[in-house]
């Protein structure tokens, strides 16, 4: 069966949930008709002129990128700007564009996982677990004999799911008090008189987008004329989601040898290190792209080396002064290999397999900064 652009975006959402993206980011379907059918997709770091031309040459109906083409709201769409020309070219060619940016950075099998896979790292974990604001805590007060019925209603509404478990709730007994008004129709008790009821305080988590459906299900099952409930926002840290990755090499090596290995594996054009090339390394922290914010977080107990795309000057100085070994591959080199890695994940998805979707990879993203000369001192430091 053919796959729609919207269904393809749904598969990407399963593998790298769009809800995990940072608030400032722009991910998901950026250009195209979600109902349009697609039979061939190009995976690329970004939708630059070369990637768009490759998609046209290969007759791809969609491009899946890491870097969004439309990052901030467009105030105009002019064909005399590079971005405007690319948007117009995609529209004219009827090529959809889907972006998976910081959401892909926040799953272990995303950009950081691609680099970890190239190094065959073991026991890979998230470097910086992220707070997941996707969840809410729903609390409802219910007559004790109705508790099982309300638990089922919470389940039907999409709540009470934790990992592989359903119907997850917590209850605590208590006493509710109320005075029915003159025009009330109480479940039990007499109008105008203070009443007491044996109740359960029932709690469950619910995805933010499912709250409306859950409230509808619970209201239908609840016996009270006026249902008392609370909703609380949650910011639980999710150990399986977050920026960066850290893992262990199969065997100990040196900073210089690891830098050379990554330089070749990622097709980098200019790889730089901070630290002695002979420093022994085994535990590797990874932050693809711009990893400056991780310099202060990587401790000797965290990893022997931080592998990233680029650092600012002052961040590099801080790493040097703290004795932190760093390998900088270049922004594009550290991330463009995600395309091959994510292609394999997509190819294994049942929806993609059933549709027979063809997956192409575009990796031609040279660093915009070209090295034309190096000092004798820098040449000596590599040996």
mmCIF file of C-alpha atoms in Angstrom:
data_model
loop_
_atom_site.group_PDB
_atom_site.id
_atom_site.type_symbol
_atom_site.label_atom_id
_atom_site.label_comp_id
_atom_site.label_asym_id
_atom_site.label_seq_id
_atom_site.Cartn_x
_atom_site.Cartn_y
_atom_site.Cartn_z
ATOM 1 C CA UNK A 1 0.000 0.000 0.000
ATOM 2 C CA UNK A 2 1.308 3.497 -0.803
ATOM 3 C CA UNK A 3 2.355 5.713 2.081
ATOM 4 C CA UNK A 4 1.093 9.263 2.578
ATOM 5 C CA UNK A 5 3.320 12.149 3.615
ATOM 6 C CA UNK A 6 1.293 12.420 6.824
ATOM 7 C CA UNK A 7 1.797 8.733 7.583
ATOM 8 C CA UNK A 8 5.543 9.123 6.983
ATOM 9 C CA UNK A 9 5.603 12.025 9.440
ATOM 10 C CA UNK A 10 3.736 9.756 11.865
ATOM 11 C CA UNK A 11 6.449 7.099 11.596
ATOM 12 C CA UNK A 12 9.121 9.730 12.266
ATOM 13 C CA UNK A 13 7.064 10.875 15.251
ATOM 14 C CA UNK A 14 7.080 7.313 16.607
ATOM 15 C CA UNK A 15 10.852 6.993 16.296
ATOM 16 C CA UNK A 16 11.698 10.530 17.467
ATOM 17 C CA UNK A 17 8.581 12.053 19.081
ATOM 18 C CA UNK A 18 8.067 15.632 17.964
ATOM 19 C CA UNK A 19 6.923 16.501 21.498
ATOM 20 C CA UNK A 20 10.532 16.053 22.655
ATOM 21 C CA UNK A 21 11.713 19.020 20.580
ATOM 22 C CA UNK A 22 12.748 22.192 22.391
ATOM 23 C CA UNK A 23 10.162 24.962 22.629
ATOM 24 C CA UNK A 24 12.211 27.189 20.322
ATOM 25 C CA UNK A 25 12.536 24.508 17.658
ATOM 26 C CA UNK A 26 10.401 23.870 14.567
ATOM 27 C CA UNK A 27 9.923 20.205 13.664
ATOM 28 C CA UNK A 28 7.455 18.014 11.812
ATOM 29 C CA UNK A 29 5.927 18.483 8.369
ATOM 30 C CA UNK A 30 7.123 21.883 7.129
ATOM 31 C CA UNK A 31 6.205 21.791 3.439
ATOM 32 C CA UNK A 32 3.751 19.617 1.525
ATOM 33 C CA UNK A 33 0.338 17.978 1.528
ATOM 34 C CA UNK A 34 -0.042 15.339 4.280
ATOM 35 C CA UNK A 35 -2.478 13.445 2.053
ATOM 36 C CA UNK A 36 -0.048 13.200 -0.879
ATOM 37 C CA UNK A 37 1.389 9.759 -1.636
ATOM 38 C CA UNK A 38 5.136 9.231 -1.457
ATOM 39 C CA UNK A 39 7.137 6.263 -2.764
ATOM 40 C CA UNK A 40 10.718 7.525 -2.388
ATOM 41 C CA UNK A 41 12.295 9.652 0.372
ATOM 42 C CA UNK A 42 15.657 11.377 0.649
ATOM 43 C CA UNK A 43 17.324 11.599 4.078
ATOM 44 C CA UNK A 44 19.725 14.512 4.462
ATOM 45 C CA UNK A 45 21.270 16.768 7.090
ATOM 46 C CA UNK A 46 19.485 19.790 5.627
ATOM 47 C CA UNK A 47 17.561 20.880 2.567
ATOM 48 C CA UNK A 48 20.261 22.889 0.855
ATOM 49 C CA UNK A 49 20.493 23.366 -2.909
ATOM 50 C CA UNK A 50 22.445 20.126 -3.380
ATOM 51 C CA UNK A 51 20.009 18.011 -1.369
ATOM 52 C CA UNK A 52 16.957 19.448 -3.134
ATOM 53 C CA UNK A 53 18.580 18.846 -6.532
ATOM 54 C CA UNK A 54 19.360 15.256 -5.520
ATOM 55 C CA UNK A 55 15.742 14.731 -4.428
ATOM 56 C CA UNK A 56 14.531 15.950 -7.826
ATOM 57 C CA UNK A 57 17.043 13.793 -9.696
ATOM 58 C CA UNK A 58 16.000 10.688 -7.721
ATOM 59 C CA UNK A 59 12.257 11.497 -8.064
ATOM 60 C CA UNK A 60 11.784 11.670 -4.302
ATOM 61 C CA UNK A 61 8.401 12.845 -3.061
ATOM 62 C CA UNK A 62 9.744 13.928 0.327
ATOM 63 C CA UNK A 63 12.928 14.935 2.108
ATOM 64 C CA UNK A 64 13.560 14.120 5.758
ATOM 65 C CA UNK A 65 16.128 16.476 7.268
ATOM 66 C CA UNK A 66 17.717 17.081 10.632
ATOM 67 C CA UNK A 67 18.080 20.859 10.296
ATOM 68 C CA UNK A 68 14.734 22.626 9.661
ATOM 69 C CA UNK A 69 14.544 24.776 6.531
ATOM 70 C CA UNK A 70 11.835 26.937 8.119
ATOM 71 C CA UNK A 71 13.158 27.669 11.571
ATOM 72 C CA UNK A 72 11.413 30.916 12.471
ATOM 73 C CA UNK A 73 8.050 32.236 11.179
ATOM 74 C CA UNK A 74 8.446 33.587 7.646
ATOM 75 C CA UNK A 75 7.626 37.281 7.265
ATOM 76 C CA UNK A 76 7.890 37.037 3.495
ATOM 77 C CA UNK A 77 8.721 34.492 0.803
ATOM 78 C CA UNK A 78 11.063 36.123 -1.694
ATOM 79 C CA UNK A 79 12.787 34.327 -4.504
ATOM 80 C CA UNK A 80 15.863 36.551 -4.192
ATOM 81 C CA UNK A 81 16.747 34.913 -0.840
ATOM 82 C CA UNK A 82 18.371 31.453 -0.539
ATOM 83 C CA UNK A 83 15.638 30.183 1.785
ATOM 84 C CA UNK A 84 12.836 31.543 -0.408
ATOM 85 C CA UNK A 85 14.291 29.913 -3.516
ATOM 86 C CA UNK A 86 14.527 26.531 -1.782
ATOM 87 C CA UNK A 87 10.949 26.716 -0.470
ATOM 88 C CA UNK A 88 9.684 27.682 -3.929
ATOM 89 C CA UNK A 89 11.723 24.906 -5.554
ATOM 90 C CA UNK A 90 10.250 22.292 -3.209
ATOM 91 C CA UNK A 91 6.710 23.542 -3.821
ATOM 92 C CA UNK A 92 7.134 23.577 -7.592
ATOM 93 C CA UNK A 93 8.590 20.065 -7.563
ATOM 94 C CA UNK A 94 5.841 18.848 -5.211
ATOM 95 C CA UNK A 95 8.438 17.604 -2.686
ATOM 96 C CA UNK A 96 7.386 17.512 0.952
ATOM 97 C CA UNK A 97 9.795 18.417 3.745
ATOM 98 C CA UNK A 98 9.829 16.859 7.217
ATOM 99 C CA UNK A 99 12.283 18.020 9.891
ATOM 100 C CA UNK A 100 13.421 16.063 12.948
ATOM 101 C CA UNK A 101 15.780 18.346 14.854
ATOM 102 C CA UNK A 102 16.085 18.499 18.656
ATOM 103 C CA UNK A 103 13.569 15.673 18.965
ATOM 104 C CA UNK A 104 16.109 13.503 17.127
ATOM 105 C CA UNK A 105 18.864 14.806 19.405
ATOM 106 C CA UNK A 106 16.829 13.684 22.424
ATOM 107 C CA UNK A 107 16.445 9.995 21.565
ATOM 108 C CA UNK A 108 19.319 7.552 21.993
ATOM 109 C CA UNK A 109 18.913 6.170 18.480
ATOM 110 C CA UNK A 110 19.060 9.668 16.968
ATOM 111 C CA UNK A 111 22.033 11.833 15.985
ATOM 112 C CA UNK A 112 24.108 10.933 19.047
ATOM 113 C CA UNK A 113 23.183 7.277 18.650
ATOM 114 C CA UNK A 114 24.456 7.342 15.072
ATOM 115 C CA UNK A 115 27.884 8.438 16.264
ATOM 116 C CA UNK A 116 27.823 5.977 19.172
ATOM 117 C CA UNK A 117 27.045 3.215 16.663
ATOM 118 C CA UNK A 118 30.050 4.160 14.503
ATOM 119 C CA UNK A 119 32.232 3.715 17.599
ATOM 120 C CA UNK A 120 30.460 0.504 18.691
ATOM 121 C CA UNK A 121 29.976 2.014 22.145
ATOM 122 C CA UNK A 122 28.645 -0.260 24.862
ATOM 123 C CA UNK A 123 26.179 0.491 27.664
ATOM 124 C CA UNK A 124 25.065 3.723 25.979
ATOM 125 C CA UNK A 125 23.037 6.090 28.161
ATOM 126 C CA UNK A 126 21.635 9.609 27.878
ATOM 127 C CA UNK A 127 24.182 12.248 28.853
ATOM 128 C CA UNK A 128 21.663 14.902 29.958
ATOM 129 C CA UNK A 129 18.211 13.450 30.789
ATOM 130 C CA UNK A 130 15.403 15.780 29.765
ATOM 131 C CA UNK A 131 12.363 16.875 31.732
ATOM 132 C CA UNK A 132 9.302 15.542 29.913
ATOM 133 C CA UNK A 133 6.477 18.113 30.073
ATOM 134 C CA UNK A 134 4.270 15.867 27.961
ATOM 135 C CA UNK A 135 2.587 14.315 31.023
ATOM 136 C CA UNK A 136 -0.080 15.521 33.439
ATOM 137 C CA UNK A 137 -1.229 14.077 36.767
ATOM 138 C CA UNK A 138 -5.009 13.566 36.884
ATOM 139 C CA UNK A 139 -6.607 13.208 40.325
ATOM 140 C CA UNK A 140 -10.293 12.463 40.875
ATOM 141 C CA UNK A 141 -12.376 11.845 44.012
ATOM 142 C CA UNK A 142 -14.824 8.977 43.697
ATOM 143 C CA UNK A 143 -17.117 6.872 45.913
ATOM 144 C CA UNK A 144 -15.146 3.793 46.895
ATOM 145 C CA UNK A 145 -17.504 1.312 45.249
ATOM 146 C CA UNK A 146 -17.059 3.121 41.905
ATOM 147 C CA UNK A 147 -13.240 3.062 41.928
ATOM 148 C CA UNK A 148 -12.844 0.032 39.572
ATOM 149 C CA UNK A 149 -15.255 1.602 37.085
ATOM 150 C CA UNK A 150 -13.325 4.897 37.089
ATOM 151 C CA UNK A 151 -10.008 3.085 36.623
ATOM 152 C CA UNK A 152 -11.440 1.560 33.433
ATOM 153 C CA UNK A 153 -12.688 4.977 32.306
ATOM 154 C CA UNK A 154 -9.219 6.466 32.831
ATOM 155 C CA UNK A 155 -7.781 3.651 30.714
ATOM 156 C CA UNK A 156 -10.310 4.198 27.909
ATOM 157 C CA UNK A 157 -9.440 7.895 27.917
ATOM 158 C CA UNK A 158 -5.745 7.209 27.361
ATOM 159 C CA UNK A 159 -4.482 7.625 30.925
ATOM 160 C CA UNK A 160 -2.770 5.319 33.386
ATOM 161 C CA UNK A 161 -0.115 4.025 30.973
ATOM 162 C CA UNK A 162 3.463 3.660 32.223
ATOM 163 C CA UNK A 163 5.798 1.954 29.771
ATOM 164 C CA UNK A 164 4.469 -1.542 29.076
ATOM 165 C CA UNK A 165 1.792 -1.307 31.806
ATOM 166 C CA UNK A 166 -1.810 -0.085 31.650
ATOM 167 C CA UNK A 167 -4.428 0.748 34.320
ATOM 168 C CA UNK A 168 -1.688 2.300 36.477
ATOM 169 C CA UNK A 169 -3.261 4.319 39.307
ATOM 170 C CA UNK A 170 -2.752 5.079 42.976
ATOM 171 C CA UNK A 171 -5.603 5.388 45.444
ATOM 172 C CA UNK A 172 -5.786 6.656 48.990
ATOM 173 C CA UNK A 173 -8.936 6.518 51.164
ATOM 174 C CA UNK A 174 -10.510 9.570 52.730
ATOM 175 C CA UNK A 175 -13.729 11.278 53.689
ATOM 176 C CA UNK A 176 -15.451 13.809 51.473
ATOM 177 C CA UNK A 177 -17.897 16.378 52.828
ATOM 178 C CA UNK A 178 -20.553 18.411 51.028
ATOM 179 C CA UNK A 179 -23.895 20.175 51.487
ATOM 180 C CA UNK A 180 -26.291 19.698 48.527
ATOM 181 C CA UNK A 181 -27.971 22.921 47.380
ATOM 182 C CA UNK A 182 -31.732 23.367 47.121
ATOM 183 C CA UNK A 183 -31.704 22.589 43.388
ATOM 184 C CA UNK A 184 -29.042 19.852 43.577
ATOM 185 C CA UNK A 185 -29.616 16.224 42.645
ATOM 186 C CA UNK A 186 -27.141 14.468 44.958
ATOM 187 C CA UNK A 187 -25.940 10.902 44.367
ATOM 188 C CA UNK A 188 -26.522 10.371 48.092
ATOM 189 C CA UNK A 189 -27.529 12.613 50.991
ATOM 190 C CA UNK A 190 -30.163 15.220 51.716
ATOM 191 C CA UNK A 191 -30.392 18.799 50.398
ATOM 192 C CA UNK A 192 -29.299 21.414 52.894
ATOM 193 C CA UNK A 193 -27.571 18.969 55.237
ATOM 194 C CA UNK A 194 -23.839 18.375 55.751
ATOM 195 C CA UNK A 195 -23.011 14.946 54.350
ATOM 196 C CA UNK A 196 -19.966 12.690 54.540
ATOM 197 C CA UNK A 197 -18.888 10.048 52.030
ATOM 198 C CA UNK A 198 -16.220 7.375 52.006
ATOM 199 C CA UNK A 199 -14.182 8.207 48.893
ATOM 200 C CA UNK A 200 -10.972 7.257 47.138
ATOM 201 C CA UNK A 201 -8.517 9.824 45.881
ATOM 202 C CA UNK A 202 -7.536 8.225 42.573
ATOM 203 C CA UNK A 203 -4.421 9.397 40.698
ATOM 204 C CA UNK A 204 -3.087 8.557 37.243
ATOM 205 C CA UNK A 205 -0.808 10.110 34.659
ATOM 206 C CA UNK A 206 -2.191 11.158 31.294
ATOM 207 C CA UNK A 207 -0.583 12.498 28.094
ATOM 208 C CA UNK A 208 -1.349 16.193 27.741
ATOM 209 C CA UNK A 209 -3.127 15.714 24.413
ATOM 210 C CA UNK A 210 -5.364 12.957 25.836
ATOM 211 C CA UNK A 211 -6.757 15.006 28.735
ATOM 212 C CA UNK A 212 -9.966 15.990 26.918
ATOM 213 C CA UNK A 213 -10.832 12.396 26.010
ATOM 214 C CA UNK A 214 -10.021 11.198 29.521
ATOM 215 C CA UNK A 215 -12.265 13.806 31.160
ATOM 216 C CA UNK A 216 -15.114 12.824 28.876
ATOM 217 C CA UNK A 217 -14.767 9.125 29.724
ATOM 218 C CA UNK A 218 -14.456 9.721 33.465
ATOM 219 C CA UNK A 219 -17.429 12.123 33.597
ATOM 220 C CA UNK A 220 -19.622 9.547 31.880
ATOM 221 C CA UNK A 221 -18.642 6.882 34.405
ATOM 222 C CA UNK A 222 -18.652 9.065 37.526
ATOM 223 C CA UNK A 223 -21.849 8.934 39.632
ATOM 224 C CA UNK A 224 -21.643 12.454 41.079
ATOM 225 C CA UNK A 225 -23.583 15.372 39.646
ATOM 226 C CA UNK A 226 -20.476 17.531 40.176
ATOM 227 C CA UNK A 227 -17.205 15.639 39.741
ATOM 228 C CA UNK A 228 -14.269 16.939 41.803
ATOM 229 C CA UNK A 229 -10.878 16.548 40.119
ATOM 230 C CA UNK A 230 -7.440 18.167 39.851
ATOM 231 C CA UNK A 231 -4.896 18.318 37.014
ATOM 232 C CA UNK A 232 -1.212 18.963 37.734
ATOM 233 C CA UNK A 233 1.598 19.609 35.237
ATOM 234 C CA UNK A 234 4.567 17.233 35.571
ATOM 235 C CA UNK A 235 8.233 17.767 34.791
ATOM 236 C CA UNK A 236 9.610 14.300 35.480
ATOM 237 C CA UNK A 237 13.115 13.624 34.227
ATOM 238 C CA UNK A 238 12.994 10.886 31.609
ATOM 239 C CA UNK A 239 16.212 8.791 31.708
ATOM 240 C CA UNK A 240 15.634 7.408 28.203
ATOM 241 C CA UNK A 241 15.253 10.824 26.562
ATOM 242 C CA UNK A 242 17.631 13.765 26.573
ATOM 243 C CA UNK A 243 20.587 15.412 24.909
ATOM 244 C CA UNK A 244 23.883 13.659 24.306
ATOM 245 C CA UNK A 245 25.018 10.106 24.906
ATOM 246 C CA UNK A 246 27.771 8.414 26.870
ATOM 247 C CA UNK A 247 29.157 4.904 26.503
ATOM 248 C CA UNK A 248 32.251 2.722 26.637
ATOM 249 C CA UNK A 249 34.574 1.773 23.783
ATOM 250 C CA UNK A 250 35.188 -1.954 23.215
ATOM 251 C CA UNK A 251 38.856 -1.358 24.113
ATOM 252 C CA UNK A 252 41.012 1.474 25.373
ATOM 253 C CA UNK A 253 42.629 3.752 22.807
ATOM 254 C CA UNK A 254 44.236 7.189 22.714
ATOM 255 C CA UNK A 255 42.716 10.577 22.030
ATOM 256 C CA UNK A 256 44.713 10.937 18.816
ATOM 257 C CA UNK A 257 43.752 7.513 17.444
ATOM 258 C CA UNK A 258 40.089 8.020 18.322
ATOM 259 C CA UNK A 259 40.112 11.409 16.582
ATOM 260 C CA UNK A 260 41.587 9.827 13.444
ATOM 261 C CA UNK A 261 39.029 7.008 13.549
ATOM 262 C CA UNK A 262 36.134 9.460 13.806
ATOM 263 C CA UNK A 263 37.618 11.732 11.146
ATOM 264 C CA UNK A 264 37.476 8.876 8.639
ATOM 265 C CA UNK A 265 34.165 7.405 9.815
ATOM 266 C CA UNK A 266 32.348 10.752 9.575
ATOM 267 C CA UNK A 267 34.012 12.036 6.411
ATOM 268 C CA UNK A 268 35.227 15.108 8.296
ATOM 269 C CA UNK A 269 37.334 17.725 6.557
ATOM 270 C CA UNK A 270 39.095 19.229 9.567
ATOM 271 C CA UNK A 271 39.141 17.492 12.950
ATOM 272 C CA UNK A 272 40.605 19.234 15.998
ATOM 273 C CA UNK A 273 41.345 18.021 19.512
ATOM 274 C CA UNK A 274 41.819 19.543 22.939
ATOM 275 C CA UNK A 275 44.268 17.601 25.075
ATOM 276 C CA UNK A 276 47.281 15.395 24.545
ATOM 277 C CA UNK A 277 46.988 13.007 21.555
ATOM 278 C CA UNK A 278 48.438 10.256 23.736
ATOM 279 C CA UNK A 279 45.806 10.578 26.480
ATOM 280 C CA UNK A 280 44.173 7.163 27.146
ATOM 281 C CA UNK A 281 40.407 7.142 26.522
ATOM 282 C CA UNK A 282 37.731 4.486 26.996
ATOM 283 C CA UNK A 283 34.600 6.270 28.227
ATOM 284 C CA UNK A 284 33.183 8.584 25.517
ATOM 285 C CA UNK A 285 30.622 11.374 25.867
ATOM 286 C CA UNK A 286 28.914 12.527 22.644
ATOM 287 C CA UNK A 287 27.113 15.771 21.856
ATOM 288 C CA UNK A 288 26.714 16.170 18.093
ATOM 289 C CA UNK A 289 26.408 19.599 16.523
ATOM 290 C CA UNK A 290 27.262 22.451 18.891
ATOM 291 C CA UNK A 291 28.354 20.868 22.166
ATOM 292 C CA UNK A 292 29.579 23.893 24.102
ATOM 293 C CA UNK A 293 26.885 23.637 26.764
ATOM 294 C CA UNK A 294 28.184 20.190 27.738
ATOM 295 C CA UNK A 295 31.715 21.316 28.587
ATOM 296 C CA UNK A 296 30.727 22.185 32.142
ATOM 297 C CA UNK A 297 28.787 18.926 32.563
ATOM 298 C CA UNK A 298 31.333 16.323 31.478
ATOM 299 C CA UNK A 299 33.391 15.365 34.532
ATOM 300 C CA UNK A 300 36.230 12.856 34.841
ATOM 301 C CA UNK A 301 33.652 10.405 36.205
ATOM 302 C CA UNK A 302 31.379 11.020 33.185
ATOM 303 C CA UNK A 303 33.790 10.401 30.352
ATOM 304 C CA UNK A 304 37.408 10.525 29.243
ATOM 305 C CA UNK A 305 36.600 12.606 26.163
ATOM 306 C CA UNK A 306 33.788 14.726 24.741
ATOM 307 C CA UNK A 307 33.102 14.199 21.028
ATOM 308 C CA UNK A 308 31.189 17.047 19.393
ATOM 309 C CA UNK A 309 30.894 19.091 16.239
ATOM 310 C CA UNK A 310 32.093 22.481 17.368
ATOM 311 C CA UNK A 311 32.886 24.649 20.398
ATOM 312 C CA UNK A 312 33.091 28.408 20.831
ATOM 313 C CA UNK A 313 36.505 29.844 21.679
ATOM 314 C CA UNK A 314 35.779 30.474 25.354
ATOM 315 C CA UNK A 315 34.176 27.049 25.732
ATOM 316 C CA UNK A 316 37.291 25.488 24.208
ATOM 317 C CA UNK A 317 39.461 27.425 26.651
ATOM 318 C CA UNK A 318 37.316 26.231 29.552
ATOM 319 C CA UNK A 319 37.666 22.624 28.407
ATOM 320 C CA UNK A 320 41.440 22.996 28.115
ATOM 321 C CA UNK A 321 41.746 24.641 31.538
ATOM 322 C CA UNK A 322 39.604 21.925 33.146
ATOM 323 C CA UNK A 323 41.696 19.201 31.581
ATOM 324 C CA UNK A 324 38.781 17.906 29.492
ATOM 325 C CA UNK A 325 39.755 16.101 26.305
ATOM 326 C CA UNK A 326 37.592 17.086 23.322
ATOM 327 C CA UNK A 327 37.316 16.008 19.692
ATOM 328 C CA UNK A 328 35.686 18.539 17.337
ATOM 329 C CA UNK A 329 34.685 17.022 13.994
ATOM 330 C CA UNK A 330 32.883 20.000 12.487
ATOM 331 C CA UNK A 331 29.149 20.594 12.881
ATOM 332 C CA UNK A 332 28.066 18.906 9.654
ATOM 333 C CA UNK A 333 30.480 15.980 9.956
ATOM 334 C CA UNK A 334 29.218 15.121 13.448
ATOM 335 C CA UNK A 335 25.581 15.001 12.332
ATOM 336 C CA UNK A 336 25.287 14.142 8.640
ATOM 337 C CA UNK A 337 25.882 10.433 9.304
ATOM 338 C CA UNK A 338 22.473 10.348 11.025
ATOM 339 C CA UNK A 339 20.942 9.903 7.547
ATOM 340 C CA UNK A 340 22.313 6.381 7.024
ATOM 341 C CA UNK A 341 21.568 5.428 10.633
ATOM 342 C CA UNK A 342 17.982 6.696 10.547
ATOM 343 C CA UNK A 343 17.394 5.141 7.131
ATOM 344 C CA UNK A 344 18.005 1.736 8.693
ATOM 345 C CA UNK A 345 15.560 2.509 11.519
ATOM 346 C CA UNK A 346 12.906 3.629 9.036
ATOM 347 C CA UNK A 347 13.497 0.600 6.814
ATOM 348 C CA UNK A 348 12.795 -1.721 9.752
ATOM 349 C CA UNK A 349 9.481 -0.029 10.627
ATOM 350 C CA UNK A 350 6.453 -2.186 9.682
ATOM 351 C CA UNK A 351 4.581 0.703 8.051
ATOM 352 C CA UNK A 352 7.539 1.579 5.840
ATOM 353 C CA UNK A 353 8.162 -2.071 4.941
ATOM 354 C CA UNK A 354 4.524 -2.639 4.029
ATOM 355 C CA UNK A 355 4.527 0.422 1.777
ATOM 356 C CA UNK A 356 7.744 -0.608 0.008
ATOM 357 C CA UNK A 357 9.074 2.915 0.556
ATOM 358 C CA UNK A 358 12.436 3.571 -1.124
ATOM 359 C CA UNK A 359 14.927 5.360 1.119
ATOM 360 C CA UNK A 360 17.810 7.377 -0.307
ATOM 361 C CA UNK A 361 20.679 9.023 1.613
ATOM 362 C CA UNK A 362 22.431 12.301 0.771
ATOM 363 C CA UNK A 363 25.716 12.967 2.595
ATOM 364 C CA UNK A 364 27.429 15.644 0.506
ATOM 365 C CA UNK A 365 27.659 18.405 3.102
ATOM 366 C CA UNK A 366 31.185 19.865 3.052
ATOM 367 C CA UNK A 367 32.169 22.159 5.882
ATOM 368 C CA UNK A 368 31.654 25.772 4.764
ATOM 369 C CA UNK A 369 35.005 26.634 6.426
ATOM 370 C CA UNK A 370 37.813 25.283 4.255
ATOM 371 C CA UNK A 371 41.279 24.763 5.729
ATOM 372 C CA UNK A 372 43.846 26.363 3.401
ATOM 373 C CA UNK A 373 46.887 26.424 5.694
ATOM 374 C CA UNK A 374 48.083 25.079 9.042
ATOM 375 C CA UNK A 375 50.993 26.113 11.228
ATOM 376 C CA UNK A 376 54.018 23.889 11.792
ATOM 377 C CA UNK A 377 53.061 23.747 15.461
ATOM 378 C CA UNK A 378 49.569 22.396 14.689
ATOM 379 C CA UNK A 379 51.020 19.797 12.317
ATOM 380 C CA UNK A 380 53.400 18.581 15.018
ATOM 381 C CA UNK A 381 50.559 18.366 17.580
ATOM 382 C CA UNK A 382 48.822 15.693 15.536
ATOM 383 C CA UNK A 383 51.669 13.221 15.962
#
